[in-house]
Coordinates of C-alpha atoms in Angstrom, one line a residue:
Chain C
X1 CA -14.9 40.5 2.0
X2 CA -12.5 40.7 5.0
X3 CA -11.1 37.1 3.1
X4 CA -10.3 39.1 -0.6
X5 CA -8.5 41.8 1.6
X6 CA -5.8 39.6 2.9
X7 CA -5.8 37.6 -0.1
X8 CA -4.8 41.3 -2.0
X9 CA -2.5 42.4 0.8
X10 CA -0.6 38.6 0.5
X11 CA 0.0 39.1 -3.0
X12 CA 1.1 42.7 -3.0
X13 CA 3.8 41.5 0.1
X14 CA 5.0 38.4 -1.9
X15 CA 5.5 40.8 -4.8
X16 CA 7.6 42.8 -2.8
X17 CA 9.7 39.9 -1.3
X18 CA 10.1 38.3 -4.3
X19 CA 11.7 41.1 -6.1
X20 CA 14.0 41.5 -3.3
X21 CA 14.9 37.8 -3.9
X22 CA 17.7 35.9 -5.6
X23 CA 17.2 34.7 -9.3
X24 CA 16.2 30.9 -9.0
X25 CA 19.5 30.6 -11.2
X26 CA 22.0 30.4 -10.5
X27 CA 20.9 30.3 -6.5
X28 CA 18.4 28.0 -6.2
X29 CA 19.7 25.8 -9.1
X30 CA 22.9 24.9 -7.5
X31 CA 20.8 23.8 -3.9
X32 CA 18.7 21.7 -6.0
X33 CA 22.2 20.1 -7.9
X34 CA 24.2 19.5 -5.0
X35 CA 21.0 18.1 -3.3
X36 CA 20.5 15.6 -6.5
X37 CA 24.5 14.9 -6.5
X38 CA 24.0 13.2 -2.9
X39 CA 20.6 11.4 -3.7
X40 CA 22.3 10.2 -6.5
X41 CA 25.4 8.8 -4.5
X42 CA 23.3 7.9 -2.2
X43 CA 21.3 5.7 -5.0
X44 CA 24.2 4.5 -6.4
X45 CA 25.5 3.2 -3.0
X46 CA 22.6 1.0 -2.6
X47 CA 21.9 0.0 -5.9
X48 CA 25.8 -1.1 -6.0
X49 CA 25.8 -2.7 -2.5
X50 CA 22.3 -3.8 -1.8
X51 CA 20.8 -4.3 -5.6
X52 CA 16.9 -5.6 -5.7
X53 CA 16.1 -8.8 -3.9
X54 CA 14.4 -11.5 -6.9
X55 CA 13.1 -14.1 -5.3
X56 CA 11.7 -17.1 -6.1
X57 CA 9.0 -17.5 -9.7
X58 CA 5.9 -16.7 -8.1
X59 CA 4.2 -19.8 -7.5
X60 CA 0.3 -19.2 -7.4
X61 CA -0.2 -22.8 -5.4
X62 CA 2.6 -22.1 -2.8
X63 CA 1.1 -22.3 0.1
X64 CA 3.5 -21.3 2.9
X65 CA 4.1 -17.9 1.6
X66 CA 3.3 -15.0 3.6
X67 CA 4.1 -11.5 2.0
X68 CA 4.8 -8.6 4.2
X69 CA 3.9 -5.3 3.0
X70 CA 6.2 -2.3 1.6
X71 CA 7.8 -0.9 4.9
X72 CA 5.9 2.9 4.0
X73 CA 2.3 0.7 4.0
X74 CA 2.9 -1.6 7.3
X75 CA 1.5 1.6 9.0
X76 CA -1.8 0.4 7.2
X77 CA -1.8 -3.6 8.1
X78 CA -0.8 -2.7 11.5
X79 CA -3.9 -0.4 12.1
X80 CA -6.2 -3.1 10.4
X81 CA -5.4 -4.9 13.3
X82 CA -7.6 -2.7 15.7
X83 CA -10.6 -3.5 13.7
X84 CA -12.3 -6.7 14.5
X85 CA -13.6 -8.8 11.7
X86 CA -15.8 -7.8 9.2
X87 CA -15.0 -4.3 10.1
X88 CA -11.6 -4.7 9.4
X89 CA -12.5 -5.4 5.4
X90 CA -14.0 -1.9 5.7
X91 CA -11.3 -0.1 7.2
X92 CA -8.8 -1.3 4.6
X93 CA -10.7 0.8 2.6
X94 CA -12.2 3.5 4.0
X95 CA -8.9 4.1 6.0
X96 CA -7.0 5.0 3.2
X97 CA -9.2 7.0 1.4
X98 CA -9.9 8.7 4.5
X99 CA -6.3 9.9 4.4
X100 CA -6.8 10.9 0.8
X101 CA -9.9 12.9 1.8
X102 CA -7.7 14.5 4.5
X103 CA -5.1 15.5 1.8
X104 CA -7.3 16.7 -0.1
X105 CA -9.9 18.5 1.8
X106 CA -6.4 20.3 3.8
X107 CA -6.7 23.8 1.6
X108 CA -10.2 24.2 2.0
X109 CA -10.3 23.7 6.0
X110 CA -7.3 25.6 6.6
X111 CA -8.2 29.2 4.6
X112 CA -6.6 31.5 6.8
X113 CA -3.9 34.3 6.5
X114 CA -1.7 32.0 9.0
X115 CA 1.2 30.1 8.0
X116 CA 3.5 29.4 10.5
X117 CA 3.0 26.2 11.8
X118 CA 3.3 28.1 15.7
X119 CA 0.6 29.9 14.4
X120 CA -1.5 27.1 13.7
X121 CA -1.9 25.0 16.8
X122 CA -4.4 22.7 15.4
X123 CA -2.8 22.1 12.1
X124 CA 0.3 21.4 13.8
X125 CA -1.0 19.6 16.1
X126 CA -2.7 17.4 13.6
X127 CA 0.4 17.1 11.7
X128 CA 2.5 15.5 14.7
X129 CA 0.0 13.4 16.1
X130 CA -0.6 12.1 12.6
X131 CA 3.6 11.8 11.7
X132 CA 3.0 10.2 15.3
X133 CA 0.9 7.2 14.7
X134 CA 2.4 6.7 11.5
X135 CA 5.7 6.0 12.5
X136 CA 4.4 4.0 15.9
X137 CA 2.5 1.8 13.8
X138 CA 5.3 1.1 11.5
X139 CA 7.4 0.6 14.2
X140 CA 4.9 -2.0 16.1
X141 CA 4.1 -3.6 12.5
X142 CA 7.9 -3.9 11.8
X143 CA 8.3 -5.6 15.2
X144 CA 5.3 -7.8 15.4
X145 CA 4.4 -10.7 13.2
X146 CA 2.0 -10.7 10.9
X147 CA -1.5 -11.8 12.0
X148 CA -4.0 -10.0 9.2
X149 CA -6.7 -11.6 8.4
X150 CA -6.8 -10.2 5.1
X151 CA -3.0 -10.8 4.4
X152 CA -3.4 -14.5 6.5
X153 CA -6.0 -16.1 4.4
X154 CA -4.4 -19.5 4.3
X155 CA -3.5 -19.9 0.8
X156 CA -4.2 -23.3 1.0
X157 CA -8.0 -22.4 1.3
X158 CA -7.4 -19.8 -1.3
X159 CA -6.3 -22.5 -3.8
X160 CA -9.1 -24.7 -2.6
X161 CA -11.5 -22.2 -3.6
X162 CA -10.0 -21.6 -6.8
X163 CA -10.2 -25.2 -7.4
X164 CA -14.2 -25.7 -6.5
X165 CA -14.7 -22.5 -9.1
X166 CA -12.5 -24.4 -12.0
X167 CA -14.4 -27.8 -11.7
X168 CA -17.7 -25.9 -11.6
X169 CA -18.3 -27.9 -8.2
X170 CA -21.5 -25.2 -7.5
X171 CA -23.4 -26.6 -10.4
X172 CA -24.7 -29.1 -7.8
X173 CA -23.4 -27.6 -4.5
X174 CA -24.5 -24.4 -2.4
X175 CA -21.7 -22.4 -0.2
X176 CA -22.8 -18.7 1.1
X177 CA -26.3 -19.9 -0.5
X178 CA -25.3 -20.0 -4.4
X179 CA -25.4 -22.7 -6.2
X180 CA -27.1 -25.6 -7.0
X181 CA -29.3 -27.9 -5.4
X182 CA -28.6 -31.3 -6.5
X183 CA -25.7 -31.8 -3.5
X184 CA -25.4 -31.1 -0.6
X185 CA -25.0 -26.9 0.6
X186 CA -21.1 -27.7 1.9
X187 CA -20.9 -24.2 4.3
X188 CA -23.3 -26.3 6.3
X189 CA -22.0 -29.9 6.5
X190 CA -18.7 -30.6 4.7
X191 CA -16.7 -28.8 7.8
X192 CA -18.4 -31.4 10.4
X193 CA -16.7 -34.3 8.6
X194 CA -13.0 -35.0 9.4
X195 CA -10.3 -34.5 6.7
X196 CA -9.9 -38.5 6.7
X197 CA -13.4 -38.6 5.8
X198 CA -13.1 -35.5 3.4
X199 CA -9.8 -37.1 1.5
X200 CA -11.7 -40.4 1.1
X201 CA -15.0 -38.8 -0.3
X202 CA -13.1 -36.8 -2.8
X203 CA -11.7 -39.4 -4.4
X204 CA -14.3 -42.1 -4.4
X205 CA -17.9 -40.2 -3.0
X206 CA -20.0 -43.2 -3.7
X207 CA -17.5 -45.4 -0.9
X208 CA -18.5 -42.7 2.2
X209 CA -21.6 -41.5 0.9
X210 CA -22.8 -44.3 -0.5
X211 CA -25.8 -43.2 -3.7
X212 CA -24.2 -39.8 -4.3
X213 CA -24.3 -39.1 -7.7
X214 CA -21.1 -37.5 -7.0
X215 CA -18.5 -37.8 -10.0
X216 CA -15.2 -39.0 -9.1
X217 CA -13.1 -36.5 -10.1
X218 CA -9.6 -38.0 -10.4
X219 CA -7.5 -35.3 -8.1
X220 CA -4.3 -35.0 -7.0
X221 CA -2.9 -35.1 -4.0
X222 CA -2.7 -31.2 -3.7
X223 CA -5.8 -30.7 -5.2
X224 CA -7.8 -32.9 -2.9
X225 CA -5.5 -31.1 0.3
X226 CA -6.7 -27.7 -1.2
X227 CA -10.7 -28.9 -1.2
X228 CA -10.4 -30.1 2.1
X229 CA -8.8 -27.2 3.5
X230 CA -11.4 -25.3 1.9
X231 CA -14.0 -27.6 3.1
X232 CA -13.0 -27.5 6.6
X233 CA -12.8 -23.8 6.4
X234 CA -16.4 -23.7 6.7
X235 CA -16.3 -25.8 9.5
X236 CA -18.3 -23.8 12.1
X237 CA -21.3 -23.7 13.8
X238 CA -20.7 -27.9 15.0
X239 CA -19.6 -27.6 18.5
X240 CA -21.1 -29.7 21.3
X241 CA -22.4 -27.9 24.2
X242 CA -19.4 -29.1 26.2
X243 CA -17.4 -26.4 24.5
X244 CA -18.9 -23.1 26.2
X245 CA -18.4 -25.0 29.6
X246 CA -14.7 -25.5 28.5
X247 CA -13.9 -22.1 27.4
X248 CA -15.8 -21.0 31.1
X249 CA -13.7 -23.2 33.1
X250 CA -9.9 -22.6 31.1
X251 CA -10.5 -19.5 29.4
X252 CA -12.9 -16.8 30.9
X253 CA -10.6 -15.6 33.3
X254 CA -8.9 -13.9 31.1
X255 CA -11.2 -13.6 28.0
X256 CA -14.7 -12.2 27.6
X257 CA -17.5 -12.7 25.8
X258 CA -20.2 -11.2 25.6
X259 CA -19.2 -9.6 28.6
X260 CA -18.6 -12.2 30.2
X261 CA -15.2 -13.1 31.9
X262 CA -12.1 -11.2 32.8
X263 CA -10.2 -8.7 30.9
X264 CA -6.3 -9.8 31.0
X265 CA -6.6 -11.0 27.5
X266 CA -9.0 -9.8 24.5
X267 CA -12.1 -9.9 24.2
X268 CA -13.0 -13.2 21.8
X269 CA -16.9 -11.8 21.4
X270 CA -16.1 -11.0 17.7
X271 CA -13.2 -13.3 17.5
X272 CA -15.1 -16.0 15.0
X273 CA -15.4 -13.1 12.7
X274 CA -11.5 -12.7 12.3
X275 CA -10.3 -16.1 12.1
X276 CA -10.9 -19.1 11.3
X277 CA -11.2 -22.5 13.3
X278 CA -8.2 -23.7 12.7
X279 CA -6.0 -20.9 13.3
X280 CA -8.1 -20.5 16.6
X281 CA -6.6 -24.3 17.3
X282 CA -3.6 -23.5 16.6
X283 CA -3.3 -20.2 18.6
X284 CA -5.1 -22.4 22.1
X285 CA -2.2 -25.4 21.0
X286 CA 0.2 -22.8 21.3
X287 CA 0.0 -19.5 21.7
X288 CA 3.6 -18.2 21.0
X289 CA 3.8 -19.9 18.0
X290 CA 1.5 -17.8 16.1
X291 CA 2.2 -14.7 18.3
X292 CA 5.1 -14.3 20.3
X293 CA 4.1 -11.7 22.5
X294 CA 1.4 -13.2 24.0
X295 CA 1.4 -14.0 27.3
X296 CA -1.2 -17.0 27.2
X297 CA -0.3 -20.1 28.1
X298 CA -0.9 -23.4 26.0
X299 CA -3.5 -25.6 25.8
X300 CA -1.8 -28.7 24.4
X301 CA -1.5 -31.4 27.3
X302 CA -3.9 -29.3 29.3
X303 CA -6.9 -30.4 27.3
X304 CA -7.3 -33.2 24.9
X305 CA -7.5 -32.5 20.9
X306 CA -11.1 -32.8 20.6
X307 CA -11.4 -30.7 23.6
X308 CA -9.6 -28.2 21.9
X309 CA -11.3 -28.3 18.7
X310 CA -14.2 -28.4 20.7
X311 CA -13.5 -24.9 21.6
X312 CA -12.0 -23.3 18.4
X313 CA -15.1 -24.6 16.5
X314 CA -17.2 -22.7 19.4
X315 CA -14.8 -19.8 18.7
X316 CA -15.0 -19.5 15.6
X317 CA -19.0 -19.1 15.3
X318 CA -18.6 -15.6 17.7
X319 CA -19.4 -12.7 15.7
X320 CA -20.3 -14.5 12.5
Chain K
X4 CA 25.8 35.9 -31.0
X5 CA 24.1 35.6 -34.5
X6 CA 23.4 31.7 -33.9
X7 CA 21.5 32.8 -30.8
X8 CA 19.8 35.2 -31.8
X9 CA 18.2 33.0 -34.4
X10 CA 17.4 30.4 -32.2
X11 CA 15.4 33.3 -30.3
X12 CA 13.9 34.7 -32.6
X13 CA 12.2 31.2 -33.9
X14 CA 11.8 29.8 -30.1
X15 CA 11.3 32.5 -27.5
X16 CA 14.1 30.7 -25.6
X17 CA 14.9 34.2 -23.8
X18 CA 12.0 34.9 -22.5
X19 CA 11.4 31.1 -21.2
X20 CA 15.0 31.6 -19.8
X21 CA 13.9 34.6 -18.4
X22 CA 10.6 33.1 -17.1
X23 CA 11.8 29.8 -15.6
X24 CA 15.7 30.4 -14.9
X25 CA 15.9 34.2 -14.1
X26 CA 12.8 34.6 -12.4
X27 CA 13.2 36.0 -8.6
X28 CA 12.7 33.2 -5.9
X29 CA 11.8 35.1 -1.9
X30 CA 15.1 34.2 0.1
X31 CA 14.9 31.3 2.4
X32 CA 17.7 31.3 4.7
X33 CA 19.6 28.8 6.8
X34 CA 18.7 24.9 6.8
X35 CA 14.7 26.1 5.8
X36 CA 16.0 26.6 2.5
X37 CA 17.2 23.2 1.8
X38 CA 13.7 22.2 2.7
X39 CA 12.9 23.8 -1.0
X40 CA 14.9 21.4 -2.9
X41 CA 12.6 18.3 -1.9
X42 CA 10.6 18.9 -5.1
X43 CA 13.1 19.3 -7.3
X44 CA 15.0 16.2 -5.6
X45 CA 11.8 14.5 -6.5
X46 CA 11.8 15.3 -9.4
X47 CA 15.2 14.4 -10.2
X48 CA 14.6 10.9 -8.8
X49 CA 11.9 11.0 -11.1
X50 CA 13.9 11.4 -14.4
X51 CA 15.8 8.3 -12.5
X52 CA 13.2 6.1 -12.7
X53 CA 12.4 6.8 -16.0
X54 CA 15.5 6.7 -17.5
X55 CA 16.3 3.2 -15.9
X56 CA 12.4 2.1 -16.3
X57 CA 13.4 2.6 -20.0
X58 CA 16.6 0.6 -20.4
X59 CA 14.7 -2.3 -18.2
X60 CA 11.6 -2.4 -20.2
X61 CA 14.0 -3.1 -22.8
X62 CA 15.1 -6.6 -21.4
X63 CA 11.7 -7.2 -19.5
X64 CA 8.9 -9.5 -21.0
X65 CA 5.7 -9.1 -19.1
X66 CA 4.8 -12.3 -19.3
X67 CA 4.2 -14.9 -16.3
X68 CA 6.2 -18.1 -18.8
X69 CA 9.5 -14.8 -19.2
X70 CA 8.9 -11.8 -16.4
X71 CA 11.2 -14.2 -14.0
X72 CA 13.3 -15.2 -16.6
X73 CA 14.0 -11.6 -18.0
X74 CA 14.7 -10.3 -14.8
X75 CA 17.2 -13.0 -14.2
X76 CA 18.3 -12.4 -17.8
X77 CA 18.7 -8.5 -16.7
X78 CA 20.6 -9.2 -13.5
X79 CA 23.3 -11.9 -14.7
X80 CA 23.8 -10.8 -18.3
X81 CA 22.5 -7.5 -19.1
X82 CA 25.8 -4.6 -19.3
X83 CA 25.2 -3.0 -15.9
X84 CA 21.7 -4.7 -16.0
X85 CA 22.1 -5.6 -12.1
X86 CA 22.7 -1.5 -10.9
X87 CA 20.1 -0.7 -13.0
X88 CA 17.7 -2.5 -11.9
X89 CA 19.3 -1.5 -8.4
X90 CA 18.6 2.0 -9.3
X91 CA 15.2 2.0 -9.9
X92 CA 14.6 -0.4 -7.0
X93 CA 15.9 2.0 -4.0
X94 CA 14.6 5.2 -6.8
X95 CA 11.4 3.7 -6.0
X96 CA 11.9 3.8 -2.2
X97 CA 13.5 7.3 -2.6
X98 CA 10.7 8.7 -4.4
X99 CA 8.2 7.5 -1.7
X100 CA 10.3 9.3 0.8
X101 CA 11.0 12.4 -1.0
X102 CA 7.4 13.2 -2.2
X103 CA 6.2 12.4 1.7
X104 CA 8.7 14.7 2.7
X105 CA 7.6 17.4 0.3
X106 CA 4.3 16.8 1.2
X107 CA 5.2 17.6 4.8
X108 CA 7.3 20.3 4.2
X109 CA 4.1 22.0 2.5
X110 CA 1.9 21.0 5.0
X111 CA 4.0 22.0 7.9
X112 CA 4.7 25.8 5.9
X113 CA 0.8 25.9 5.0
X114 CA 2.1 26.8 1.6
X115 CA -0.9 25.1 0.2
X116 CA -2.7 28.1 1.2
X117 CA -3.9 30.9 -0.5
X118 CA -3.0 31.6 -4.1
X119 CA -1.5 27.8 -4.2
X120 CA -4.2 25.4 -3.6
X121 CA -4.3 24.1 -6.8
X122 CA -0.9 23.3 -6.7
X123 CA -0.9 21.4 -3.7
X124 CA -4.3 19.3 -5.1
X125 CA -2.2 18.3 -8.3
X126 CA 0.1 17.3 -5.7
X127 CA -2.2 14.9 -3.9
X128 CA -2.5 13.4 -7.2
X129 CA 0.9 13.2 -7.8
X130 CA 1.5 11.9 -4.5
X131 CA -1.5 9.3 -5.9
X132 CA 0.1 8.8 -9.2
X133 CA 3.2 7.8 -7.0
X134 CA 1.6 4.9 -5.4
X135 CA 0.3 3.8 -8.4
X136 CA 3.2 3.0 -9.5
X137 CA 5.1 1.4 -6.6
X138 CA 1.6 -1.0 -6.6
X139 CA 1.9 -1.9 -10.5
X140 CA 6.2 -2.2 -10.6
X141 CA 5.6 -4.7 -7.2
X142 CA 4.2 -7.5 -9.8
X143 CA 6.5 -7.0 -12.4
X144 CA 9.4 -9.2 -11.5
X145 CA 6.6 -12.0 -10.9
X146 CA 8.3 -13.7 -7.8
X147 CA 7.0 -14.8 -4.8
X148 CA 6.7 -11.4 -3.0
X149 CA 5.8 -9.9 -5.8
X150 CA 2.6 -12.3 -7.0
X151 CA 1.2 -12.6 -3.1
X152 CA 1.9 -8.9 -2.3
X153 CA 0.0 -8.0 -4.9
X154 CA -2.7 -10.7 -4.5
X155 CA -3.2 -9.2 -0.8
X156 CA -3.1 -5.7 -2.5
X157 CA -6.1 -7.2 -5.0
X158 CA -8.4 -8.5 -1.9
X159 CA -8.2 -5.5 -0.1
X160 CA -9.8 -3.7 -3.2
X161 CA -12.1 -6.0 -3.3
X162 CA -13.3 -5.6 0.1
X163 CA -14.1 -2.1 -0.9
X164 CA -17.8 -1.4 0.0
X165 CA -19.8 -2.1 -3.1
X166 CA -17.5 -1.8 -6.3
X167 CA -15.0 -4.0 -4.5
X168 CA -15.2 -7.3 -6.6
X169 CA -16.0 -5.3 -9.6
X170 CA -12.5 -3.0 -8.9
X171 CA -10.6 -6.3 -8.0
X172 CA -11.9 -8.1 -11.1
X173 CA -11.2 -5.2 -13.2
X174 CA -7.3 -4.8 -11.2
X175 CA -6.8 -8.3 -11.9
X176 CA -8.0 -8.7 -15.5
X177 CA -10.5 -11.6 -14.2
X178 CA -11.3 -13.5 -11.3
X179 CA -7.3 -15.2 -11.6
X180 CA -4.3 -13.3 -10.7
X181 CA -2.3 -14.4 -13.9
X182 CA -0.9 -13.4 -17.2
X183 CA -3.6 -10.7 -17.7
X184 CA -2.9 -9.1 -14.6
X185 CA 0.9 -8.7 -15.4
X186 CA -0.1 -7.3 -18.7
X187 CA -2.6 -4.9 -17.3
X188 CA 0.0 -4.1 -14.6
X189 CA 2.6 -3.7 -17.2
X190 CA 0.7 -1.2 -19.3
X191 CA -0.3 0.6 -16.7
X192 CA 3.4 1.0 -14.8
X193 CA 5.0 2.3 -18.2
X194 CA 2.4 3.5 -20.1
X195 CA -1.1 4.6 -18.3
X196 CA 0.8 6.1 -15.8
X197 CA 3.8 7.7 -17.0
X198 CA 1.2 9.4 -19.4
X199 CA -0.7 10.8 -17.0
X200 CA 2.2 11.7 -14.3
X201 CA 4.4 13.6 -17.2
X202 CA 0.6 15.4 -17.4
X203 CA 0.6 16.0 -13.7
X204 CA 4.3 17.6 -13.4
X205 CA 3.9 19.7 -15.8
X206 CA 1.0 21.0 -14.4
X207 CA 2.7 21.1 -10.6
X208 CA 5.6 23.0 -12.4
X209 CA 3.1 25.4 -14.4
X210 CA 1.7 26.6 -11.1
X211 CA 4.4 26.4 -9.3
X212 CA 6.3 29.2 -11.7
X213 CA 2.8 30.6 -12.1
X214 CA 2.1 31.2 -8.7
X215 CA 5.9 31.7 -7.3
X216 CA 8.0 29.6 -4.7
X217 CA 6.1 30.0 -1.8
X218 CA 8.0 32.6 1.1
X219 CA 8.9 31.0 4.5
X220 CA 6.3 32.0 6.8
X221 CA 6.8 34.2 9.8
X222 CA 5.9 33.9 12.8
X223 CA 5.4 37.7 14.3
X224 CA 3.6 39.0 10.9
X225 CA -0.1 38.3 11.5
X226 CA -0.5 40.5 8.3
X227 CA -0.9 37.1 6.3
X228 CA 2.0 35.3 7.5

């Protein structure tokens, strides 16, 4: 009962020091006034001076845009970034609700008669390492570019996939193992073929496939780009075996996998799981175009394109 | 004095006076005591938002063929239509700031303690409520930022263990973010939520009054400081 006791005793002293306190008006009222007279200025200043950006009509088939969060939720896409691949899907989730499990759970863990923060080293304690990360990662999100995963899903493949749901493509085609049967399942051959190949199929199948039952389907431009970017998407798993001996003899001196290789730059075991081949390509091409801070050199000149897409494909199956 | 005491008699306004505006407040001295006004500051912005969320919804079409439109309509030809919408823009920013800093202020004080934890739970779900609504107002203009923000926003909920692609369908209004989504959005940023957070206040205020502002703690006092 030693709890109830200081809960009594807390009451009976806040009784006292309230009555020995100053009427909320017209004391406190005038704080709060003068306090709303400066946000409000404040408000004013930036609304008059600033305003609110509009850009341009969204435009669901752009595919070059790449939003960047509210400033007060970079904290969140910048800590995403710790969490490789399929993990990271769960830790945009469970992340924030773990905060809001935090808030809430905060009056039940801390019951005692302590309040003042000096008091309370662990709450404290707690408090700025938390106010700590928070602002760090905001800072280092603010200051590095974007490379999410969740955010970077190339809209192009986005639209793609939009596109094979509209014209009911899985009637006849399996991807992920749903679908039909009467084509071929696409996650395990359409990324082997090359986008000249792709472009041509889509708009006449019986010409590279010759017997498909295949309609034509009369696409545009766009559309057929979208397909084939989401058609090349699943374009994994079709490496020769010279690309492991590639990767050993460029890259493992400064990448492992599997533990294997040196430790200068991440390790790419799980890479495949985070990104996909292409952007792999790219980032060997050139590394500082996709991420300016990195301090690997490029790949373009060094080794030939098909060596290089050698290796991304090879890439890209790690951790899948 | 007749014309008051009328008005009294019928409404109890003395005694709610009395209740809200004479009641006796612990002293807070020096700079800790500005640290009290962050509620009411939130608050304030607060009434901001919905006072300029009113005059915009009164130019605003929430529809993907108008939003754009409206909001172009708003800034170019709408009477003051271009601060307004300035207003609720940075009163958006503000109120993220302001109910973060209350939140610390309370954590940091361990006000939430003991009689007040009630207070500071309906504060976690105003702090929730908050979000909400910077989530759902992000789509209404219907640009660029505002469509693939909130698309990223959708496939994060959807990689939510389980429910995920029921939650994002259900966000989205189907499997397309499109005209039902700006409706749902809509109708949730001025009327599901407003609702609920005009709920929520007045229940933070209740127990705030209820309970008392809570005293700065002291350091020395181990008595239950």
């Amino acid at each position: 009962m030693e709890a109830k006791k200081w809960h009594r005793e807390y009451l009976e002293r806040y009784q006292r020091l309230k009555e020995a306190g100053l009427p909320f008006f017209p004391n406190t009222v005038f704080k709060d006034t003068l306090v709303a007279f400066v946000i409000f200025a404040l408000l004013a200043y930036l609304a008059w001076t600033k305003g609110a950006v509009l850009e341009e009509p969204a435009d669901p088939t752009d595919n070059t845009y790449n939003p960047r969060p509210e400033w007060y939720f970079l904290f969140l896409f910048q800590a995403l970034k710790l969490f490789p691949g399929h993990l990271e899907a769960v830790a945009a989730v469970v992340l924030p609700g773990m905060i809001v499990l935090g808030f809430i759970l905060v009056p039940f863990l801390d019951r005692g008669p302590r309040r003042h923060p000096l008091t309370r080293p662990l709450g404290l304690g707690l408090g700025v390492v938390g106010l700590g990360v928070y602002c760090f990662l905001t800072w280092k999100g603010y200051s590095s570019p974007l490379t999410n995963p969740i955010v970077e899903k190339d809209p192009v493949i986005l639209a793609g996939r939009r596109l094979y749901r509209d014209l009911k493509c899985s009637y006849c085609h399996k991807v992920s193992g749903k679908g039909g049967t009467a084509g071929p399942e696409l996650d395990k051959v359409a990324g082997e073929e090359t986008e000249a190949w792709l472009i041509s199929h889509f708009k006449n199948p019986q010409q590279m496939s010759p017997g498909s039952t295949m309609p034509v389907l009369n696409l545009l431009d766009d559309e057929i780009t979208s397909l084939v970017a989401y058609m090349k998407s699943f374009g994994v798993g079709s490496y020769t075996p010279e690309a492991p001996k590639l990767f050993a003899e460029n890259c493992s001196a400064c990448h492992m996998i599997n533990k294997q290789g040196g430790d200068s730059g991440p390790d790419l075991s799980l890479i495949g799981s985070a990104r996909d081949k292409n952007f792999l390509k790219k980032y060997v091409e050139d590394p500082s175009q996709m991420n300016p801070s990195s301090a690997m050199p490029g790949f373009q000149g060094q080794l030939t394109d098909t060596q290089i897409d050698d290796i991304a494909r090879y890439l890209a199956t790690l951790g899948q | 004095m007749r014309a008051w005491t009328w008005i009294n008699e019928r409404t109890g306004a003395g005694k709610i006076w009395e209740a809200l505006f004479a009641r006796k407040i612990p002293e807070a001295k020096g700079w800790v005591a500005w640290l009290y006004t962050l509620g009411s500051a939130s608050l304030f912005v607060f009434t901001i938002q919905a006072v300029t969320g009113a005059l915009l919804a009164m130019n605003y079409v929430p529809s993907p063929d108008h939003a754009h439109d409206s909001i172009r309509f708003i800034e170019s030809q709408v009477f003051l239509g271009s601060f307004i919408r300035g207003l609720h823009h940075w009163g958006a920013t503000f109120m993220v700031v302001l109910v973060a800093l209350h939140m610390l202020r309370v954590y940091f004080m361990a006000a939430y303690k003991y009689p007040r934890e009630a207070t500071w739970l309906v504060g976690v779900v105003l702090f929730l409520l908050v979000m909400g609504f910077s989530f759902t107002g992000y789509l209404l203009p219907w640009d660029q930022k505002a469509y693939w923000a909130t698309m990223v926003g959708a496939n994060i909920a959807g990689q939510a263990p389980a429910l995920g692609s029921y939650l994002a369908k259900i966000l989205k209004g189907g499997e397309d973010l499109g005209a039902a989504t700006l409706a749902r959005f809509y109708s949730l940023h001025v009327l599901v939520l407003p609702m609920t957070i005009a709920v929520a206040i007045l229940a933070h205020l209740f127990l705030v009054v209820w309970h008392g502002i809570s005293e700065p703690p002291l350091k020395e006092s181990n008595k239950g400081d």
